[in-house]
mmCIF file of C-alpha atoms in Angstrom:
data_model
loop_
_atom_site.group_PDB
_atom_site.id
_atom_site.type_symbol
_atom_site.label_atom_id
_atom_site.label_comp_id
_atom_site.label_asym_id
_atom_site.label_seq_id
_atom_site.Cartn_x
_atom_site.Cartn_y
_atom_site.Cartn_z
ATOM 1 C CA UNK B 1 -7.039 3.200 -8.165
ATOM 2 C CA UNK B 2 -10.548 1.869 -8.093
ATOM 3 C CA UNK B 3 -12.226 0.915 -4.802
ATOM 4 C CA UNK B 4 -14.745 -1.912 -4.858
ATOM 5 C CA UNK B 5 -16.692 -3.875 -2.260
ATOM 6 C CA UNK B 6 -15.275 -7.302 -1.570
ATOM 7 C CA UNK B 7 -18.077 -8.594 0.656
ATOM 8 C CA UNK B 8 -16.645 -11.812 2.018
ATOM 9 C CA UNK B 9 -13.752 -11.816 -0.438
ATOM 10 C CA UNK B 10 -10.282 -10.359 -0.714
ATOM 11 C CA UNK B 11 -8.672 -9.908 -4.090
ATOM 12 C CA UNK B 12 -5.295 -11.341 -3.194
ATOM 13 C CA UNK B 13 -4.977 -15.011 -4.095
ATOM 14 C CA UNK B 14 -2.934 -17.519 -6.057
ATOM 15 C CA UNK B 15 -4.193 -20.216 -8.391
ATOM 16 C CA UNK B 16 -6.804 -22.644 -7.086
ATOM 17 C CA UNK B 17 -4.785 -25.676 -8.194
ATOM 18 C CA UNK B 18 -2.050 -25.003 -5.636
ATOM 19 C CA UNK B 19 -4.414 -24.655 -2.682
ATOM 20 C CA UNK B 20 -4.374 -28.372 -1.865
ATOM 21 C CA UNK B 21 -0.620 -28.163 -1.308
ATOM 22 C CA UNK B 22 -0.533 -24.950 0.664
ATOM 23 C CA UNK B 23 0.764 -24.471 4.197
ATOM 24 C CA UNK B 24 -0.401 -21.811 6.610
ATOM 25 C CA UNK B 25 2.124 -19.024 7.211
ATOM 26 C CA UNK B 26 0.047 -16.475 9.154
ATOM 27 C CA UNK B 27 -3.279 -16.189 10.977
ATOM 28 C CA UNK B 28 -4.210 -12.655 12.019
ATOM 29 C CA UNK B 29 -7.126 -12.185 14.410
ATOM 30 C CA UNK B 30 -9.273 -9.203 13.411
ATOM 31 C CA UNK B 31 -12.163 -9.290 15.880
ATOM 32 C CA UNK B 32 -10.583 -7.225 18.642
ATOM 33 C CA UNK B 33 -8.903 -4.405 16.648
ATOM 34 C CA UNK B 34 -11.995 -3.965 14.443
ATOM 35 C CA UNK B 35 -14.559 -4.587 17.195
ATOM 36 C CA UNK B 36 -16.103 -7.076 14.799
ATOM 37 C CA UNK B 37 -19.371 -8.892 15.436
ATOM 38 C CA UNK B 38 -17.963 -12.228 14.246
ATOM 39 C CA UNK B 39 -14.680 -14.007 14.920
ATOM 40 C CA UNK B 40 -12.943 -12.714 11.790
ATOM 41 C CA UNK B 41 -9.359 -13.601 10.949
ATOM 42 C CA UNK B 42 -7.086 -13.156 7.945
ATOM 43 C CA UNK B 43 -5.435 -16.432 6.973
ATOM 44 C CA UNK B 44 -2.352 -16.475 4.754
ATOM 45 C CA UNK B 45 -1.230 -19.699 3.138
ATOM 46 C CA UNK B 46 1.610 -20.373 0.733
ATOM 47 C CA UNK B 47 1.829 -22.821 -2.122
ATOM 48 C CA UNK B 48 4.746 -25.045 -3.148
ATOM 49 C CA UNK B 49 8.155 -23.444 -3.688
ATOM 50 C CA UNK B 50 8.467 -21.748 -7.045
ATOM 51 C CA UNK B 51 11.244 -20.946 -9.519
ATOM 52 C CA UNK B 52 12.000 -17.283 -10.102
ATOM 53 C CA UNK B 53 13.615 -15.696 -13.158
ATOM 54 C CA UNK B 54 16.996 -17.294 -13.913
ATOM 55 C CA UNK B 55 15.936 -20.552 -12.215
ATOM 56 C CA UNK B 56 16.398 -19.028 -8.772
ATOM 57 C CA UNK B 57 14.298 -20.491 -5.934
ATOM 58 C CA UNK B 58 11.358 -18.362 -4.787
ATOM 59 C CA UNK B 59 8.571 -18.652 -2.212
ATOM 60 C CA UNK B 60 5.334 -20.233 -3.350
ATOM 61 C CA UNK B 61 2.306 -18.229 -4.429
ATOM 62 C CA UNK B 62 0.260 -16.670 -1.630
ATOM 63 C CA UNK B 63 -3.401 -17.199 -0.903
ATOM 64 C CA UNK B 64 -5.006 -14.645 1.434
ATOM 65 C CA UNK B 65 -8.518 -15.064 2.673
ATOM 66 C CA UNK B 66 -10.968 -14.230 5.433
ATOM 67 C CA UNK B 67 -12.522 -16.699 7.817
ATOM 68 C CA UNK B 68 -15.638 -15.575 9.645
ATOM 69 C CA UNK B 69 -15.329 -18.166 12.416
ATOM 70 C CA UNK B 70 -13.197 -21.146 13.475
ATOM 71 C CA UNK B 71 -15.406 -23.627 11.600
ATOM 72 C CA UNK B 72 -15.988 -21.542 8.480
ATOM 73 C CA UNK B 73 -14.399 -22.230 5.127
ATOM 74 C CA UNK B 74 -11.881 -19.787 3.728
ATOM 75 C CA UNK B 75 -13.659 -17.157 1.680
ATOM 76 C CA UNK B 76 -11.509 -15.640 -1.069
ATOM 77 C CA UNK B 77 -11.451 -14.431 -4.643
ATOM 78 C CA UNK B 78 -8.920 -16.512 -6.628
ATOM 79 C CA UNK B 79 -8.755 -13.974 -9.460
ATOM 80 C CA UNK B 80 -5.980 -11.892 -7.892
ATOM 81 C CA UNK B 81 -5.673 -8.118 -8.202
ATOM 82 C CA UNK B 82 -8.240 -6.902 -10.780
ATOM 83 C CA UNK B 83 -6.547 -6.726 -14.172
ATOM 84 C CA UNK B 84 -3.368 -8.422 -12.947
ATOM 85 C CA UNK B 85 -1.892 -11.157 -15.185
ATOM 86 C CA UNK B 86 -1.493 -14.551 -13.522
ATOM 87 C CA UNK B 87 2.317 -14.476 -13.703
ATOM 88 C CA UNK B 88 2.279 -11.466 -11.329
ATOM 89 C CA UNK B 89 0.528 -13.351 -8.519
ATOM 90 C CA UNK B 90 1.698 -12.440 -4.988
ATOM 91 C CA UNK B 91 4.600 -14.469 -3.577
ATOM 92 C CA UNK B 92 5.823 -12.133 -0.821
ATOM 93 C CA UNK B 93 3.763 -10.703 2.047
ATOM 94 C CA UNK B 94 5.278 -7.377 3.126
ATOM 95 C CA UNK B 95 2.538 -6.009 5.405
ATOM 96 C CA UNK B 96 -0.711 -7.347 6.853
ATOM 97 C CA UNK B 97 -1.806 -5.326 9.875
ATOM 98 C CA UNK B 98 -4.387 -2.854 11.207
ATOM 99 C CA UNK B 99 -3.497 0.818 10.777
ATOM 100 C CA UNK B 100 -5.149 3.815 12.417
ATOM 101 C CA UNK B 101 -5.652 6.670 9.930
ATOM 102 C CA UNK B 102 -7.537 8.831 12.449
ATOM 103 C CA UNK B 103 -5.841 7.785 15.665
ATOM 104 C CA UNK B 104 -6.255 4.928 18.096
ATOM 105 C CA UNK B 105 -9.769 5.996 19.157
ATOM 106 C CA UNK B 106 -11.193 5.789 15.610
ATOM 107 C CA UNK B 107 -11.859 2.665 13.503
ATOM 108 C CA UNK B 108 -8.784 1.122 11.901
ATOM 109 C CA UNK B 109 -8.157 -0.101 8.377
ATOM 110 C CA UNK B 110 -6.487 -3.323 7.340
ATOM 111 C CA UNK B 111 -3.335 -2.636 5.312
ATOM 112 C CA UNK B 112 -2.070 -5.427 3.057
ATOM 113 C CA UNK B 113 1.004 -5.148 0.823
ATOM 114 C CA UNK B 114 2.196 -8.031 -1.337
ATOM 115 C CA UNK B 115 4.815 -8.440 -4.057
ATOM 116 C CA UNK B 116 5.197 -10.792 -6.994
ATOM 117 C CA UNK B 117 8.212 -12.803 -8.054
ATOM 118 C CA UNK B 118 10.939 -10.918 -9.923
ATOM 119 C CA UNK B 119 11.005 -10.259 -13.642
ATOM 120 C CA UNK B 120 14.066 -10.479 -15.861
ATOM 121 C CA UNK B 121 15.264 -7.009 -14.846
ATOM 122 C CA UNK B 122 14.601 -7.613 -11.146
ATOM 123 C CA UNK B 123 11.302 -5.731 -11.102
ATOM 124 C CA UNK B 124 8.282 -6.797 -9.040
ATOM 125 C CA UNK B 125 4.604 -5.939 -8.980
ATOM 126 C CA UNK B 126 3.779 -4.468 -5.561
ATOM 127 C CA UNK B 127 0.091 -4.344 -4.626
ATOM 128 C CA UNK B 128 -1.185 -2.129 -1.804
ATOM 129 C CA UNK B 129 -4.702 -2.578 -0.468
ATOM 130 C CA UNK B 130 -6.695 -1.092 2.411
ATOM 131 C CA UNK B 131 -9.908 -2.575 3.749
ATOM 132 C CA UNK B 132 -12.469 -1.274 6.203
ATOM 133 C CA UNK B 133 -14.814 -3.253 8.420
ATOM 134 C CA UNK B 134 -18.523 -2.599 7.893
ATOM 135 C CA UNK B 135 -20.118 -3.416 11.239
ATOM 136 C CA UNK B 136 -23.706 -3.143 10.005
ATOM 137 C CA UNK B 137 -23.070 -5.830 7.354
ATOM 138 C CA UNK B 138 -20.424 -7.665 9.420
ATOM 139 C CA UNK B 139 -18.009 -7.817 6.516
ATOM 140 C CA UNK B 140 -14.807 -6.297 5.146
ATOM 141 C CA UNK B 141 -14.756 -3.982 2.149
ATOM 142 C CA UNK B 142 -11.805 -2.851 0.080
ATOM 143 C CA UNK B 143 -11.494 0.940 -0.057
ATOM 144 C CA UNK B 144 -8.149 1.293 -1.831
ATOM 145 C CA UNK B 145 -6.162 -0.843 -4.266
ATOM 146 C CA UNK B 146 -3.189 0.163 -6.367
ATOM 147 C CA UNK B 147 -0.171 -1.559 -7.907
ATOM 148 C CA UNK B 148 3.289 -0.314 -8.810
ATOM 149 C CA UNK B 149 6.597 -1.664 -9.991
ATOM 150 C CA UNK B 150 9.805 -1.380 -7.997
ATOM 151 C CA UNK B 151 12.659 -0.544 -10.371
ATOM 152 C CA UNK B 152 12.092 3.176 -10.972
ATOM 153 C CA UNK B 153 11.622 4.491 -7.422
ATOM 154 C CA UNK B 154 7.840 4.214 -7.711
ATOM 155 C CA UNK B 155 5.996 3.569 -4.457
ATOM 156 C CA UNK B 156 2.642 3.579 -2.670
ATOM 157 C CA UNK B 157 2.892 4.573 0.988
ATOM 158 C CA UNK B 158 0.318 4.772 3.768
ATOM 159 C CA UNK B 159 1.255 7.807 5.885
ATOM 160 C CA UNK B 160 1.052 6.824 9.547
ATOM 161 C CA UNK B 161 2.002 10.131 11.197
ATOM 162 C CA UNK B 162 2.280 13.864 10.573
ATOM 163 C CA UNK B 163 0.016 16.315 8.713
ATOM 164 C CA UNK B 164 -0.788 13.699 6.050
ATOM 165 C CA UNK B 165 -1.652 10.968 8.567
ATOM 166 C CA UNK B 166 -4.081 8.479 7.057
ATOM 167 C CA UNK B 167 -3.390 9.576 3.478
ATOM 168 C CA UNK B 168 -1.821 7.420 0.781
ATOM 169 C CA UNK B 169 0.928 8.875 -1.386
ATOM 170 C CA UNK B 170 1.746 7.288 -4.736
ATOM 171 C CA UNK B 171 4.668 8.166 -6.988
ATOM 172 C CA UNK B 172 5.144 6.872 -10.522
ATOM 173 C CA UNK B 173 7.745 7.802 -13.159
ATOM 174 C CA UNK B 174 6.745 10.163 -15.953
ATOM 175 C CA UNK B 175 7.060 9.017 -19.552
ATOM 176 C CA UNK B 176 8.536 12.182 -21.017
ATOM 177 C CA UNK B 177 11.425 14.541 -20.325
ATOM 178 C CA UNK B 178 12.329 16.090 -17.985
ATOM 179 C CA UNK B 179 12.049 12.710 -16.333
ATOM 180 C CA UNK B 180 10.505 12.978 -12.900
ATOM 181 C CA UNK B 181 7.491 11.520 -11.127
ATOM 182 C CA UNK B 182 3.772 11.921 -10.886
ATOM 183 C CA UNK B 183 2.940 12.448 -7.220
ATOM 184 C CA UNK B 184 -0.614 11.719 -6.101
ATOM 185 C CA UNK B 185 -2.147 12.119 -2.635
ATOM 186 C CA UNK B 186 -5.344 10.258 -1.759
ATOM 187 C CA UNK B 187 -7.163 11.251 1.426
ATOM 188 C CA UNK B 188 -9.567 9.307 3.602
ATOM 189 C CA UNK B 189 -13.145 10.570 3.382
ATOM 190 C CA UNK B 190 -15.711 10.695 6.176
ATOM 191 C CA UNK B 191 -17.255 7.544 4.752
ATOM 192 C CA UNK B 192 -13.871 5.774 5.034
ATOM 193 C CA UNK B 193 -13.184 5.723 1.323
ATOM 194 C CA UNK B 194 -10.223 7.267 -0.503
ATOM 195 C CA UNK B 195 -10.350 10.243 -2.857
ATOM 196 C CA UNK B 196 -7.531 11.819 -4.871
ATOM 197 C CA UNK B 197 -6.916 15.370 -3.611
ATOM 198 C CA UNK B 198 -3.621 16.261 -5.310
ATOM 199 C CA UNK B 199 -1.631 15.225 -8.373
ATOM 200 C CA UNK B 200 1.376 17.047 -9.791
ATOM 201 C CA UNK B 201 4.716 16.576 -11.541
ATOM 202 C CA UNK B 202 7.552 16.329 -9.044
ATOM 203 C CA UNK B 203 10.439 18.686 -8.441
ATOM 204 C CA UNK B 204 12.534 15.538 -7.882
ATOM 205 C CA UNK B 205 14.170 14.330 -11.080
ATOM 206 C CA UNK B 206 15.005 10.757 -11.993
ATOM 207 C CA UNK B 207 18.685 10.082 -11.334
ATOM 208 C CA UNK B 208 19.393 13.491 -9.722
ATOM 209 C CA UNK B 209 21.528 11.884 -7.006
ATOM 210 C CA UNK B 210 19.160 12.475 -4.103
ATOM 211 C CA UNK B 211 19.301 9.287 -1.976
ATOM 212 C CA UNK B 212 15.900 9.928 -0.361
ATOM 213 C CA UNK B 213 12.837 8.028 -1.536
ATOM 214 C CA UNK B 214 10.778 10.275 -3.809
ATOM 215 C CA UNK B 215 7.924 10.497 -1.304
ATOM 216 C CA UNK B 216 10.322 11.898 1.319
ATOM 217 C CA UNK B 217 12.029 14.320 -1.054
ATOM 218 C CA UNK B 218 8.618 15.605 -2.185
ATOM 219 C CA UNK B 219 7.059 15.948 1.279
ATOM 220 C CA UNK B 220 7.614 19.741 1.604
ATOM 221 C CA UNK B 221 6.235 20.195 -1.917
ATOM 222 C CA UNK B 222 3.163 18.083 -1.146
ATOM 223 C CA UNK B 223 2.421 19.741 2.173
ATOM 224 C CA UNK B 224 2.829 23.250 0.741
ATOM 225 C CA UNK B 225 0.449 22.505 -2.124
ATOM 226 C CA UNK B 226 -2.109 21.200 0.378
ATOM 227 C CA UNK B 227 -1.714 24.223 2.665
ATOM 228 C CA UNK B 228 -0.065 22.218 5.434
ATOM 229 C CA UNK B 229 3.410 23.812 5.335
ATOM 230 C CA UNK B 230 4.748 27.293 4.617
ATOM 231 C CA UNK B 231 8.275 28.332 3.650
ATOM 232 C CA UNK B 232 10.134 29.473 6.766
ATOM 233 C CA UNK B 233 8.505 26.819 8.965
ATOM 234 C CA UNK B 234 10.542 23.789 10.107
ATOM 235 C CA UNK B 235 11.012 21.448 7.181
ATOM 236 C CA UNK B 236 8.986 18.231 7.081
ATOM 237 C CA UNK B 237 11.687 15.599 6.961
ATOM 238 C CA UNK B 238 12.023 11.825 7.346
ATOM 239 C CA UNK B 239 11.782 10.440 10.878
ATOM 240 C CA UNK B 240 15.380 9.191 10.765
ATOM 241 C CA UNK B 241 18.519 9.811 8.767
ATOM 242 C CA UNK B 242 18.116 13.491 7.935
ATOM 243 C CA UNK B 243 20.475 15.506 10.176
ATOM 244 C CA UNK B 244 20.698 18.535 7.860
ATOM 245 C CA UNK B 245 17.471 18.966 5.876
ATOM 246 C CA UNK B 246 17.526 21.605 3.125
ATOM 247 C CA UNK B 247 15.443 22.554 0.127
ATOM 248 C CA UNK B 248 16.796 22.639 -3.418
ATOM 249 C CA UNK B 249 14.144 23.974 -5.822
ATOM 250 C CA UNK B 250 11.302 22.579 -3.671
ATOM 251 C CA UNK B 251 13.057 19.209 -3.284
ATOM 252 C CA UNK B 252 14.172 18.004 0.153
ATOM 253 C CA UNK B 253 17.794 16.940 0.517
ATOM 254 C CA UNK B 254 19.416 15.594 3.662
ATOM 255 C CA UNK B 255 23.140 15.986 3.081
#
């Protein structure tokens, strides 16, 4: 989870050789939501159709880049996520939109979530990034980047509402028994960077039968540890699908 300045680059791109055959799939105007000095836009193109594991068809590799104006060339870093092998390049765009960690009146962040093709066991590499706009330098800067798999209930989630609004929660499976999850909360700083403020071993256990995502089942635990919830108060529960919330050893259940 290492933040680094991108300047005029974004570390989400496919191989340079496919760029000549790419087709545009999205063009997101950024000037208005970020009150930018230049006519910034995020341009997403996709390369030729690919072959997934088992010879199944898959979307082509993605290339995401910034353009500073209608006549400017696409500015991007073709290296992909730092430390990511080439065979885990992004092929699916899940999210690319402004989010408002401190409400509509405060500056937004640009949230981008991509996923790779599938591996032999159906897993994917999911990359979550957040970028801020630096008005003084008229550029975008990455303030958060993290990658997870998908097969073991791991997840990175930007929290859009509630006491943890603007925070990012990450869960990853532990390597030793009793098998659970490492839960980490990263909070937005005054300088619009992210800092880890909490990390603990979950009450939720792998395969315990709870159908909730781990982040939802751990929400009371997280909020109590951060001083945002006290036993006896209404339970923090998912926005939908939880008619009868209850706690079982600090873990939220909804049945």
